mmCIF file of C-alpha atoms in Angstrom:
data_model
loop_
_atom_site.group_PDB
_atom_site.id
_atom_site.type_symbol
_atom_site.label_atom_id
_atom_site.label_comp_id
_atom_site.label_asym_id
_atom_site.label_seq_id
_atom_site.Cartn_x
_atom_site.Cartn_y
_atom_site.Cartn_z
ATOM 1 C CA MET A 1 115.640 70.863 -33.617
ATOM 2 C CA ARG A 2 119.306 70.057 -34.257
ATOM 3 C CA VAL A 3 121.044 67.739 -31.801
ATOM 4 C CA ALA A 4 124.692 66.790 -31.263
ATOM 5 C CA LEU A 5 125.375 63.284 -29.965
ATOM 6 C CA MET A 6 128.788 63.460 -28.312
ATOM 7 C CA SER A 7 130.432 60.054 -28.565
ATOM 8 C CA ASP A 8 133.832 58.642 -29.454
ATOM 9 C CA GLU A 9 132.156 55.713 -31.236
ATOM 10 C CA SER A 10 128.971 55.279 -33.256
ATOM 11 C CA GLY A 11 127.675 52.024 -31.813
ATOM 12 C CA TRP A 12 124.421 50.539 -30.536
ATOM 13 C CA HIS A 13 123.629 53.335 -28.058
ATOM 14 C CA VAL A 14 124.161 56.110 -30.612
ATOM 15 C CA ARG A 15 121.946 54.332 -33.158
ATOM 16 C CA ARG A 16 119.150 53.968 -30.592
ATOM 17 C CA LEU A 17 119.398 57.605 -29.524
ATOM 18 C CA ARG A 18 119.464 58.813 -33.135
ATOM 19 C CA ARG A 19 116.313 56.828 -33.919
ATOM 20 C CA ALA A 20 114.566 58.201 -30.818
ATOM 21 C CA LEU A 21 115.514 61.793 -31.695
ATOM 22 C CA LEU A 22 114.251 61.447 -35.254
ATOM 23 C CA ALA A 23 111.010 59.992 -33.896
ATOM 24 C CA ARG A 24 110.586 63.208 -31.893
ATOM 25 C CA GLY A 25 111.023 65.340 -34.997
ATOM 26 C CA ALA A 26 114.712 66.276 -34.862
ATOM 27 C CA ALA A 27 115.755 67.798 -38.189
ATOM 28 C CA LEU A 28 119.448 67.012 -37.739
ATOM 29 C CA VAL A 29 121.263 64.532 -35.516
ATOM 30 C CA ARG A 30 125.051 64.517 -35.781
ATOM 31 C CA CYS A 31 127.420 62.203 -33.921
ATOM 32 C CA LEU A 32 130.486 64.193 -32.880
ATOM 33 C CA ASP A 33 133.652 63.069 -31.173
ATOM 34 C CA LEU A 34 134.638 65.841 -28.755
ATOM 35 C CA ALA A 35 138.200 65.313 -29.994
ATOM 36 C CA GLN A 36 137.007 66.692 -33.364
ATOM 37 C CA CYS A 37 135.644 69.871 -31.763
ATOM 38 C CA GLY A 38 137.561 72.890 -30.566
ATOM 39 C CA VAL A 39 137.749 76.616 -29.898
ATOM 40 C CA ALA A 40 138.118 79.455 -32.431
ATOM 41 C CA THR A 41 137.238 82.623 -30.568
ATOM 42 C CA HIS A 42 136.820 84.868 -33.637
ATOM 43 C CA ALA A 43 135.182 82.377 -36.011
ATOM 44 C CA SER A 44 131.663 82.832 -34.638
ATOM 45 C CA ARG A 45 129.696 84.633 -31.957
ATOM 46 C CA HIS A 46 130.145 81.710 -29.569
ATOM 47 C CA GLY A 47 133.753 80.782 -30.371
ATOM 48 C CA LEU A 48 133.232 77.018 -30.608
ATOM 49 C CA VAL A 49 134.048 74.699 -33.509
ATOM 50 C CA LEU A 50 131.402 71.979 -33.879
ATOM 51 C CA PRO A 51 131.683 70.143 -37.229
ATOM 52 C CA GLY A 52 128.380 70.039 -39.075
ATOM 53 C CA PHE A 53 126.815 72.979 -37.238
ATOM 54 C CA GLY A 54 128.618 75.821 -39.012
ATOM 55 C CA ARG A 55 128.443 79.099 -37.112
ATOM 56 C CA GLU A 56 125.364 78.008 -35.149
ATOM 57 C CA LEU A 57 124.969 76.005 -31.965
ATOM 58 C CA PRO A 58 122.969 72.794 -31.632
ATOM 59 C CA ASP A 59 119.619 73.026 -29.879
ATOM 60 C CA ALA A 60 120.612 70.223 -27.504
ATOM 61 C CA VAL A 61 123.521 67.901 -26.716
ATOM 62 C CA ILE A 62 123.499 64.335 -25.437
ATOM 63 C CA VAL A 63 126.808 63.101 -24.010
ATOM 64 C CA ARG A 64 127.172 59.422 -24.832
ATOM 65 C CA GLY A 65 130.931 59.075 -24.411
ATOM 66 C CA ILE A 66 134.164 60.995 -23.838
ATOM 67 C CA ALA A 67 137.344 59.361 -25.135
ATOM 68 C CA THR A 68 140.325 58.923 -22.863
ATOM 69 C CA GLY A 69 143.333 61.128 -23.508
ATOM 70 C CA SER A 70 145.965 63.288 -21.880
ATOM 71 C CA PHE A 71 144.992 65.578 -19.020
ATOM 72 C CA GLU A 72 145.043 68.503 -21.455
ATOM 73 C CA GLN A 73 142.874 66.719 -24.027
ATOM 74 C CA VAL A 74 140.229 65.650 -21.513
ATOM 75 C CA THR A 75 140.243 69.147 -20.001
ATOM 76 C CA GLN A 76 139.449 70.689 -23.405
ATOM 77 C CA ARG A 77 136.652 68.180 -24.071
ATOM 78 C CA LEU A 78 135.050 69.034 -20.746
ATOM 79 C CA THR A 79 135.623 72.748 -21.422
ATOM 80 C CA LEU A 80 133.556 72.425 -24.597
ATOM 81 C CA LEU A 81 130.672 70.887 -22.631
ATOM 82 C CA HIS A 82 130.940 73.559 -19.937
ATOM 83 C CA ALA A 83 130.885 76.257 -22.644
ATOM 84 C CA LEU A 84 127.819 74.797 -24.347
ATOM 85 C CA ALA A 85 125.875 74.800 -21.071
ATOM 86 C CA ALA A 86 127.038 78.364 -20.301
ATOM 87 C CA LEU A 87 125.762 79.419 -23.742
ATOM 88 C CA GLY A 88 122.304 78.084 -22.883
ATOM 89 C CA VAL A 89 122.444 74.780 -24.778
ATOM 90 C CA PRO A 90 120.779 71.929 -22.839
ATOM 91 C CA VAL A 91 123.533 69.343 -22.211
ATOM 92 C CA TYR A 92 122.464 65.883 -21.020
ATOM 93 C CA ASN A 93 124.414 65.098 -18.708
ATOM 94 C CA GLU A 94 126.281 68.335 -18.036
ATOM 95 C CA ALA A 95 130.058 68.375 -17.675
ATOM 96 C CA ARG A 96 130.075 69.069 -13.936
ATOM 97 C CA ALA A 97 127.817 66.099 -13.267
ATOM 98 C CA ILE A 98 129.982 63.828 -15.414
ATOM 99 C CA GLU A 99 133.085 65.040 -13.572
ATOM 100 C CA ARG A 100 131.480 64.115 -10.257
ATOM 101 C CA SER A 101 130.408 60.665 -11.377
ATOM 102 C CA VAL A 102 133.565 59.637 -13.241
ATOM 103 C CA ASP A 103 135.695 60.411 -10.150
ATOM 104 C CA LYS A 104 134.943 57.596 -7.700
ATOM 105 C CA ALA A 105 136.429 59.497 -4.753
ATOM 106 C CA MET A 106 134.169 62.494 -5.423
ATOM 107 C CA THR A 107 131.184 60.165 -5.800
ATOM 108 C CA SER A 108 131.959 58.594 -2.418
ATOM 109 C CA LEU A 109 132.272 62.025 -0.793
ATOM 110 C CA LEU A 110 128.973 63.267 -2.241
ATOM 111 C CA LEU A 111 127.121 60.086 -1.272
ATOM 112 C CA ARG A 112 128.493 60.416 2.261
ATOM 113 C CA ALA A 113 127.506 64.098 2.448
ATOM 114 C CA ALA A 114 123.977 63.243 1.314
ATOM 115 C CA GLY A 115 123.624 60.480 3.917
ATOM 116 C CA ILE A 116 123.254 57.735 1.287
ATOM 117 C CA ALA A 117 124.351 54.269 2.421
ATOM 118 C CA SER A 118 127.537 53.211 0.616
ATOM 119 C CA PRO A 119 130.489 50.962 1.559
ATOM 120 C CA PRO A 120 133.368 52.797 3.307
ATOM 121 C CA ALA A 121 135.948 54.111 0.844
ATOM 122 C CA TRP A 122 139.462 55.565 0.948
ATOM 123 C CA SER A 123 141.570 57.438 -1.593
ATOM 124 C CA THR A 124 145.257 58.281 -1.193
ATOM 125 C CA GLU A 125 148.391 58.886 -3.260
ATOM 126 C CA CYS A 126 150.661 57.582 -0.476
ATOM 127 C CA PRO A 127 151.476 53.867 -0.940
ATOM 128 C CA ALA A 128 152.460 53.487 2.729
ATOM 129 C CA GLN A 129 149.176 54.977 3.904
ATOM 130 C CA ALA A 130 147.237 52.803 1.466
ATOM 131 C CA GLN A 131 149.033 49.701 2.745
ATOM 132 C CA ARG A 132 148.194 50.662 6.344
ATOM 133 C CA ILE A 133 144.522 50.917 5.369
ATOM 134 C CA VAL A 134 144.693 47.458 3.777
ATOM 135 C CA LEU A 135 146.412 45.982 6.871
ATOM 136 C CA ARG A 136 143.930 47.584 9.268
ATOM 137 C CA GLU A 137 140.924 46.383 7.256
ATOM 138 C CA ALA A 138 142.430 42.895 6.871
ATOM 139 C CA ALA A 139 142.961 42.686 10.653
ATOM 140 C CA ALA A 140 139.243 43.362 11.035
ATOM 141 C CA GLY A 141 138.480 40.560 8.556
ATOM 142 C CA HIS A 142 137.642 42.759 5.569
ATOM 143 C CA ALA A 143 138.645 42.598 1.937
ATOM 144 C CA LEU A 144 138.907 45.793 -0.103
ATOM 145 C CA VAL A 145 138.299 46.417 -3.788
ATOM 146 C CA LEU A 146 141.103 48.373 -5.447
ATOM 147 C CA LYS A 147 139.552 50.301 -8.355
ATOM 148 C CA PRO A 148 140.878 52.644 -11.040
ATOM 149 C CA LEU A 149 139.674 56.095 -10.022
ATOM 150 C CA PHE A 150 138.261 56.713 -13.513
ATOM 151 C CA GLY A 151 137.467 53.095 -14.420
ATOM 152 C CA SER A 152 134.245 51.663 -15.833
ATOM 153 C CA GLN A 153 132.574 48.389 -16.891
ATOM 154 C CA GLY A 154 134.272 46.441 -14.101
ATOM 155 C CA LYS A 155 137.740 46.725 -15.639
ATOM 156 C CA GLY A 156 140.873 46.724 -13.469
ATOM 157 C CA LEU A 157 139.194 45.695 -10.199
ATOM 158 C CA GLN A 158 141.295 43.744 -7.717
ATOM 159 C CA LEU A 159 140.619 42.327 -4.243
ATOM 160 C CA VAL A 160 143.192 43.054 -1.529
ATOM 161 C CA GLY A 161 143.276 42.563 2.233
ATOM 162 C CA GLN A 162 141.659 39.509 3.817
ATOM 163 C CA VAL A 163 140.516 37.510 0.781
ATOM 164 C CA ASP A 164 139.133 34.005 1.400
ATOM 165 C CA GLY A 165 141.312 33.560 4.487
ATOM 166 C CA THR A 166 144.502 34.756 2.798
ATOM 167 C CA PHE A 167 146.138 38.160 3.067
ATOM 168 C CA VAL A 168 146.569 39.837 -0.329
ATOM 169 C CA PRO A 169 148.846 42.899 -0.194
ATOM 170 C CA LEU A 170 148.377 46.086 -2.127
ATOM 171 C CA PRO A 171 149.998 45.822 -5.593
ATOM 172 C CA ASP A 172 152.123 48.420 -7.344
ATOM 173 C CA LEU A 173 149.934 51.483 -7.873
ATOM 174 C CA ALA A 174 151.545 52.557 -11.169
ATOM 175 C CA PRO A 175 148.802 50.910 -13.289
ATOM 176 C CA TYR A 176 146.273 52.830 -11.157
ATOM 177 C CA GLY A 177 147.806 56.210 -11.886
ATOM 178 C CA GLY A 178 149.787 56.194 -8.637
ATOM 179 C CA LEU A 179 146.605 56.477 -6.584
ATOM 180 C CA ALA A 180 144.753 53.954 -4.452
ATOM 181 C CA TYR A 181 140.956 54.164 -4.415
ATOM 182 C CA LEU A 182 139.766 51.443 -2.064
ATOM 183 C CA GLN A 183 136.200 50.429 -1.277
ATOM 184 C CA ARG A 184 135.273 47.864 1.372
ATOM 185 C CA PHE A 185 134.188 44.614 -0.309
ATOM 186 C CA VAL A 186 130.618 43.530 0.425
ATOM 187 C CA PRO A 187 130.491 39.697 0.528
ATOM 188 C CA PRO A 188 127.656 38.108 -1.476
ATOM 189 C CA MET A 189 124.545 37.180 0.490
ATOM 190 C CA SER A 190 123.672 34.341 -1.899
ATOM 191 C CA ALA A 191 125.243 32.025 -4.449
ATOM 192 C CA PRO A 192 125.577 33.084 -7.165
ATOM 193 C CA GLY A 193 126.038 36.672 -6.097
ATOM 194 C CA PHE A 194 124.325 39.651 -7.683
ATOM 195 C CA ASP A 195 123.881 43.380 -7.579
ATOM 196 C CA TRP A 196 121.272 45.739 -9.019
ATOM 197 C CA ARG A 197 121.514 48.342 -11.758
ATOM 198 C CA VAL A 198 118.797 50.991 -11.435
ATOM 199 C CA LEU A 199 118.267 53.492 -14.235
ATOM 200 C CA VAL A 200 117.259 56.987 -13.140
ATOM 201 C CA ILE A 201 115.899 59.409 -15.756
ATOM 202 C CA GLY A 202 114.774 62.920 -14.875
ATOM 203 C CA GLY A 203 114.614 62.225 -11.146
ATOM 204 C CA ARG A 204 112.646 58.959 -11.469
ATOM 205 C CA ALA A 205 113.826 55.365 -11.153
ATOM 206 C CA VAL A 206 112.348 53.911 -14.340
ATOM 207 C CA ALA A 207 113.900 50.440 -14.673
ATOM 208 C CA ALA A 208 116.028 47.955 -12.777
ATOM 209 C CA MET A 209 117.763 44.643 -13.278
ATOM 210 C CA ARG A 210 119.704 42.103 -11.274
ATOM 211 C CA ARG A 211 123.189 41.346 -12.578
ATOM 212 C CA VAL A 212 123.974 37.766 -11.569
ATOM 213 C CA SER A 213 127.435 36.238 -11.745
ATOM 214 C CA ALA A 214 129.460 33.498 -10.073
ATOM 215 C CA HIS A 215 132.327 36.010 -10.075
ATOM 216 C CA TRP A 216 132.347 38.859 -7.567
ATOM 217 C CA VAL A 217 132.351 41.416 -10.419
ATOM 218 C CA HIS A 218 128.764 41.744 -11.652
ATOM 219 C CA ASN A 219 129.072 44.011 -14.691
ATOM 220 C CA PHE A 220 127.230 43.048 -17.880
ATOM 221 C CA ALA A 221 130.431 43.855 -19.803
ATOM 222 C CA GLN A 222 132.210 41.192 -17.701
ATOM 223 C CA GLY A 223 129.674 38.468 -18.520
ATOM 224 C CA ALA A 224 127.037 38.870 -15.817
ATOM 225 C CA ARG A 225 123.544 37.558 -16.573
ATOM 226 C CA CYS A 226 120.824 40.238 -16.620
ATOM 227 C CA GLU A 227 117.439 39.576 -15.037
ATOM 228 C CA ALA A 228 114.472 41.922 -14.807
ATOM 229 C CA ALA A 229 113.918 43.366 -11.328
ATOM 230 C CA GLU A 230 111.059 45.296 -9.788
ATOM 231 C CA VAL A 231 111.764 48.953 -9.048
ATOM 232 C CA THR A 232 110.934 48.756 -5.348
ATOM 233 C CA PRO A 233 111.057 51.756 -2.995
ATOM 234 C CA ALA A 234 114.134 50.205 -1.344
ATOM 235 C CA LEU A 235 115.964 50.435 -4.695
ATOM 236 C CA ALA A 236 114.349 53.564 -6.119
ATOM 237 C CA GLN A 237 114.909 55.867 -3.151
ATOM 238 C CA PRO A 238 118.729 55.539 -2.816
ATOM 239 C CA ALA A 239 119.163 55.456 -6.612
ATOM 240 C CA VAL A 240 117.227 58.696 -7.136
ATOM 241 C CA ARG A 241 118.964 60.386 -4.211
ATOM 242 C CA ALA A 242 122.370 59.319 -5.558
ATOM 243 C CA ALA A 243 121.618 60.757 -9.016
ATOM 244 C CA GLN A 244 120.415 63.993 -7.431
ATOM 245 C CA ALA A 245 123.493 64.231 -5.186
ATOM 246 C CA LEU A 246 125.693 64.203 -8.297
ATOM 247 C CA GLY A 247 123.395 66.457 -10.350
ATOM 248 C CA LEU A 248 122.771 63.870 -13.091
ATOM 249 C CA ASP A 249 119.916 64.052 -15.599
ATOM 250 C CA TYR A 250 120.163 60.309 -16.118
ATOM 251 C CA ALA A 251 122.279 57.754 -14.295
ATOM 252 C CA GLY A 252 122.929 54.064 -13.923
ATOM 253 C CA VAL A 253 123.147 53.435 -10.185
ATOM 254 C CA ASP A 254 124.727 50.189 -8.945
ATOM 255 C CA LEU A 255 123.497 48.859 -5.609
ATOM 256 C CA ILE A 256 124.629 45.842 -3.583
ATOM 257 C CA PRO A 257 122.458 43.871 -1.132
ATOM 258 C CA THR A 258 123.567 43.967 2.515
ATOM 259 C CA PRO A 259 121.927 42.791 5.756
ATOM 260 C CA ASP A 260 120.981 46.444 6.385
ATOM 261 C CA GLY A 261 119.446 46.982 2.941
ATOM 262 C CA PRO A 262 120.815 48.014 -0.462
ATOM 263 C CA GLN A 263 123.913 50.215 -0.541
ATOM 264 C CA VAL A 264 125.115 52.316 -3.481
ATOM 265 C CA LEU A 265 128.363 51.016 -5.001
ATOM 266 C CA GLU A 266 128.775 53.338 -7.969
ATOM 267 C CA VAL A 267 126.938 56.013 -9.964
ATOM 268 C CA ASN A 268 127.467 56.098 -13.720
ATOM 269 C CA GLY A 269 126.980 59.411 -15.503
ATOM 270 C CA VAL A 270 127.521 57.981 -18.991
ATOM 271 C CA ALA A 271 125.645 54.774 -18.309
ATOM 272 C CA ALA A 272 125.307 51.957 -20.827
ATOM 273 C CA TRP A 273 121.903 50.289 -20.955
ATOM 274 C CA GLN A 274 122.194 47.539 -23.566
ATOM 275 C CA GLY A 275 121.922 44.792 -20.952
ATOM 276 C CA LEU A 276 119.067 46.552 -19.175
ATOM 277 C CA GLN A 277 117.164 47.054 -22.450
ATOM 278 C CA ARG A 278 117.088 43.274 -22.940
ATOM 279 C CA VAL A 279 114.954 42.859 -19.814
ATOM 280 C CA THR A 280 112.983 46.118 -20.011
ATOM 281 C CA GLY A 281 109.647 46.472 -21.802
ATOM 282 C CA PHE A 282 109.955 50.072 -22.946
ATOM 283 C CA ASP A 283 112.458 51.897 -25.174
ATOM 284 C CA ILE A 284 115.101 53.355 -22.835
ATOM 285 C CA ALA A 285 116.632 55.604 -25.507
ATOM 286 C CA GLN A 286 113.195 57.077 -26.204
ATOM 287 C CA ALA A 287 112.661 57.721 -22.476
ATOM 288 C CA ILE A 288 116.000 59.577 -22.322
ATOM 289 C CA VAL A 289 115.185 61.647 -25.410
ATOM 290 C CA ASP A 290 111.676 62.413 -24.139
ATOM 291 C CA ASP A 291 113.087 63.685 -20.834
ATOM 292 C CA LEU A 292 115.674 65.801 -22.647
ATOM 293 C CA ILE A 293 113.084 67.425 -24.919
ATOM 294 C CA ASP A 294 110.125 67.697 -22.541
ATOM 295 C CA ARG A 295 112.109 68.915 -19.540
ATOM 296 C CA LYS A 296 115.478 70.421 -20.465
ATOM 297 C CA VAL A 297 114.836 71.726 -23.981
ATOM 298 C CA ALA A 298 111.415 73.052 -22.964
ATOM 299 C CA ALA A 299 112.989 74.867 -19.980
ATOM 300 C CA ALA A 300 115.688 76.386 -22.213
ATOM 301 C CA VAL A 301 113.053 77.604 -24.696
ATOM 302 C CA GLY A 302 111.115 79.117 -21.805
ATOM 303 C CA ARG A 303 114.202 80.965 -20.545
ATOM 304 C CA ARG A 304 114.949 82.363 -24.006
ATOM 305 C CA SER A 305 111.339 83.492 -24.412
ATOM 306 C CA ALA A 306 111.435 85.223 -21.030
#
C-alpha cells in the first residue's frame, strides 16, 4: 500500500500519521504539498502529477492540510483531490466534505437543514445589512462573534454588538475578505468558561475534551487548557450528526454548553488533535489510519474486484 499524506507542512500530525501507516504495513508514505502537484493530461493514464508516485496513483490519500493561496491556486488543489476520488482513490476527507466544513456559512446552512442545534448565524457581503444585523441583535441584548469565513484555530475572532454593557460596532470588513460571517455569542455558563471538542472517526464519537479558558475563545492554539471529558450521548449524538451532515470521514466538532443542552459551534474537516491526544488514552492517528484502511480502502478494493 502506497499512501500520500497531503500537507503543507511536515509537523507533529504528519509524523504520527506516518508512523501509524507504517505500523499497518504501508510500503510507501510520502508527504506531498498539493502546491507541488499538478495536471499533465498526456503524461499518464490519469493525467495527474504526484511527485514520488511516477505514472501510478497512490492507494490512498489522507488530507492533513491545504495551504492558503489565490482563488485559482486553491481551486487547483481541490481539483486534484476531486480527481483522485473520481479515479477511485480513497481520499480521507474528500474535497467536497472539506469545502463544506471550511466554509462556515455552508456549515451553518447544513447544520440548520439537518436540525442540529447551533447558534443563529448570518453571512452577507453588504456592510449596511451586516450593521443592521448587529444593531438588531444588540437591541435584544446579544453579542455576535465576527469570524473569518475560512478561519481556523480561533484566529481573527471579534465580539461586536452588546458586549459587557457596551455597544461595539461592526469594524471594517476588508480584513475579513469584504464579507461578514456573524454567529450569536453564547455567554459562558461558568467561570472559567469552556467548550467541548469531540472527535468523530468513521461515524463514531471516539474521544472528547473540555477546552477551558478565562478568555471567551477556547481553542487549544489560543492557550486553552485541555481536560479529558466523557463522550456522553449528549455530546456524541450532535457531533456524529454534524460530521454526517457535512460528509466527513473524521471531524473535530466544537460544542458549547447552553441551558438547552450542547450546541454545535463549528465542524473542522482538517482537525488538529495534538491537544486532545494529551488527554486521550489511545493513539488517535492510529484510529484514523485504521478507519481509512479497514473501511475506505477495503471498500475501494471491493469495488475494483467487483
